[in-house]
């Protein structure tokens, strides 16, 4: 079956622009996660959805970061007024149950802010 | 708080040698889950194994094996008879009940030299 997909794969933005990153989870997966991975580091948690409810957004680094999953399937991570420090790979993952279940990851979106 | 330590940053081995990756974790919970993921140069995180805290039985899958020791809070990973295709970054991760995230280590870069 299809895995987690993300689009775009690469995004270049000028500082101050808004960006939107999309994630299509595995069909039927209840939970969806966003992580941020800086170069040479492990992924860092951003936010967690169970169906359409955002249950944890404690990892979002600032109020410029916003995520939604309105119908409990596709999710969008939006970054407003991008800054250079936002440059990273943004990974989406989904799991059948909760965060203790196996999370399956998408290929990521590499964001570069100039 | 969850914490995962992978002390070795880069490991180089000659093809057919064995390589062991160390993972040490910290948690206050008695119920937790440990994972290993592989991140090849393409960037996608590939799930390798999930183990719960009540199952200390070692596991072997082909050339991969895992050694879980609660007494030392370690979950080490061994690749036997390494191949060039094993070249990747390997991440150890921890999930606790009620904590909506995976906590990753910094990863081990494995380079297999032909």
XYZ file of C-alpha atoms in Angstrom:
228
model
C 0.000 0.000 0.000
C 0.962 3.639 -0.301
C 3.173 5.111 2.345
C 3.248 8.607 3.769
C 3.694 11.231 1.089
C 4.788 14.838 1.436
C 4.839 17.769 -0.905
C 6.708 19.675 -2.036
C 9.930 17.719 -1.603
C 11.970 20.898 -1.789
C 10.975 24.465 -1.060
C 13.045 27.618 -1.296
C 11.582 30.706 0.314
C 12.789 34.232 0.769
C 12.914 35.433 4.341
C 9.531 36.774 5.328
C 7.497 34.609 2.945
C 4.818 32.205 4.135
C 5.086 28.508 3.240
C 2.708 25.559 3.418
C 3.882 21.964 3.607
C 1.515 19.090 2.934
C 1.386 15.578 4.366
C -0.750 12.641 3.191
C -0.661 9.933 5.863
C -1.195 6.228 5.364
C -4.897 5.613 4.841
C -6.655 4.699 8.070
C -3.908 5.947 10.360
C -5.382 7.797 13.295
C -2.291 9.665 14.443
C -0.191 12.144 12.538
C 3.060 13.778 13.665
C 5.293 16.561 12.405
C 9.014 16.647 13.164
C 11.772 19.096 12.277
C 15.223 17.764 11.432
C 18.196 20.109 11.354
C 21.305 19.094 9.471
C 23.242 16.408 11.317
C 20.651 16.065 14.059
C 17.843 13.697 14.949
C 14.243 14.699 14.266
C 12.618 16.956 16.855
C 8.909 16.745 17.628
C 6.688 19.627 16.555
C 3.071 18.573 16.898
C 0.653 15.632 17.125
C -2.864 15.019 15.806
C -5.289 12.293 16.701
C -7.812 12.342 13.872
C -8.623 16.027 13.413
C -7.773 17.052 16.961
C -4.411 18.651 17.616
C -3.592 17.131 20.981
C -0.054 18.378 21.394
C 1.622 21.397 19.853
C 4.251 21.871 22.513
C 7.115 21.407 20.049
C 6.177 24.251 17.718
C 9.066 26.715 18.051
C 7.058 29.908 17.715
C 3.612 31.265 16.943
C 4.696 31.555 13.318
C 4.206 27.792 13.061
C 0.696 26.481 12.596
C -0.584 23.004 11.722
C -3.986 21.653 10.846
C -5.689 18.412 9.900
C -9.286 19.499 9.329
C -10.779 16.208 8.124
C -8.564 13.847 10.028
C -6.513 12.861 7.003
C -4.289 15.298 5.100
C -2.320 17.738 7.220
C -0.699 21.063 6.439
C 2.138 22.692 8.326
C 2.254 26.419 7.728
C 5.141 28.687 8.579
C 4.503 32.405 8.454
C 7.162 35.057 7.909
C 9.897 32.485 7.449
C 13.293 33.069 9.023
C 16.673 31.567 8.146
C 16.601 29.427 11.269
C 13.497 27.694 9.892
C 15.681 26.016 7.257
C 15.438 22.288 7.935
C 13.810 19.092 6.746
C 10.215 18.768 7.896
C 9.138 15.181 8.371
C 5.619 13.881 8.668
C 4.781 10.512 10.211
C 1.603 8.557 10.830
C 0.678 5.646 13.050
C -2.316 3.361 13.356
C -2.749 4.055 17.073
C -0.989 6.498 19.346
C 2.605 7.704 19.605
C 3.757 4.400 21.074
C 2.751 2.604 17.895
C 5.185 2.403 15.025
C 5.417 5.727 13.227
C 5.931 5.555 9.481
C 7.682 8.533 7.960
C 7.329 10.379 4.706
C 10.290 11.509 2.576
C 10.284 14.981 4.112
C 10.233 18.512 2.750
C 13.567 20.295 2.676
C 12.943 23.974 3.363
C 15.640 26.504 2.594
C 15.068 30.098 3.645
C 17.299 32.635 1.930
C 11.830 13.375 30.548
C 12.763 11.161 27.654
C 16.349 11.136 26.504
C 18.291 9.012 24.046
C 22.062 9.044 23.680
C 23.961 7.694 20.727
C 27.558 8.445 21.522
C 29.294 7.413 18.320
C 28.691 9.965 15.604
C 30.423 8.363 12.626
C 31.566 4.779 12.238
C 33.514 3.483 9.254
C 33.844 -0.217 8.569
C 35.149 -2.316 5.729
C 32.572 -4.398 3.927
C 31.781 -7.731 5.632
C 32.852 -6.455 9.041
C 30.327 -6.339 11.866
C 29.284 -3.006 13.354
C 27.510 -2.351 16.655
C 25.638 0.870 17.385
C 25.110 1.819 21.006
C 21.923 3.399 22.324
C 21.405 4.461 25.932
C 18.069 5.842 27.064
C 16.595 7.604 30.083
C 13.002 7.386 31.195
C 11.003 7.508 34.410
C 8.230 5.324 33.030
C 8.021 1.582 33.489
C 6.158 1.240 30.188
C 8.006 2.533 27.173
C 8.910 1.598 23.626
C 12.214 1.627 21.810
C 12.768 1.944 18.079
C 15.514 1.922 15.504
C 15.197 3.729 12.186
C 17.512 3.862 9.173
C 17.939 7.079 7.174
C 19.711 6.424 3.870
C 21.064 9.286 1.754
C 17.645 9.652 0.142
C 16.458 11.031 3.490
C 13.418 8.913 4.294
C 13.339 7.336 7.754
C 12.850 3.595 7.425
C 11.443 1.669 10.389
C 13.567 -1.272 11.536
C 12.283 -2.451 14.918
C 9.938 -1.635 17.815
C 10.431 -3.179 21.243
C 8.384 -2.665 24.419
C 9.910 -2.382 27.870
C 8.526 -5.708 29.041
C 10.149 -7.741 26.303
C 13.887 -8.079 26.851
C 14.294 -10.922 24.439
C 16.971 -10.217 21.871
C 15.889 -10.211 18.273
C 17.515 -11.190 15.008
C 16.266 -10.276 11.567
C 18.567 -11.371 8.792
C 21.868 -9.557 9.263
C 20.370 -7.268 11.916
C 20.223 -8.050 15.616
C 19.221 -6.090 18.694
C 20.323 -6.452 22.306
C 17.959 -4.909 24.874
C 19.241 -4.672 28.462
C 17.031 -2.853 30.951
C 19.690 -3.122 33.655
C 21.945 -0.790 31.692
C 19.153 1.094 29.852
C 20.625 0.108 26.529
C 19.189 -1.048 23.225
C 22.123 -1.807 20.943
C 21.986 -2.662 17.282
C 24.407 -4.886 15.371
C 24.789 -5.264 11.635
C 26.562 -8.491 10.776
C 28.659 -8.815 7.627
C 28.033 -5.203 6.606
C 27.322 -4.279 3.020
C 27.666 -0.996 1.150
C 23.866 -0.670 1.136
C 24.008 -0.435 4.922
C 25.652 2.983 4.643
C 23.171 5.343 6.295
C 22.405 7.214 9.483
C 20.768 5.038 12.134
C 18.555 6.556 14.814
C 17.480 5.105 18.113
C 14.232 6.522 19.520
C 12.098 6.252 22.652
C 8.378 6.665 23.222
C 6.602 6.776 26.592
C 2.920 6.226 27.321
C 1.141 9.553 27.479
C 3.979 11.409 25.819
C 2.927 12.141 22.277
C 6.241 11.907 20.546
C 9.305 9.948 19.636
C 12.497 11.225 21.253
C 15.404 10.572 18.926
C 19.111 10.293 19.519
C 21.519 12.245 17.348
C 22.118 9.246 15.106
C 25.059 7.110 14.041
C 26.485 7.707 10.574
C 27.641 4.324 9.278
C 29.975 4.268 6.299
C 30.685 0.871 4.764
C 33.798 0.901 2.624
C 33.872 -1.599 -0.229
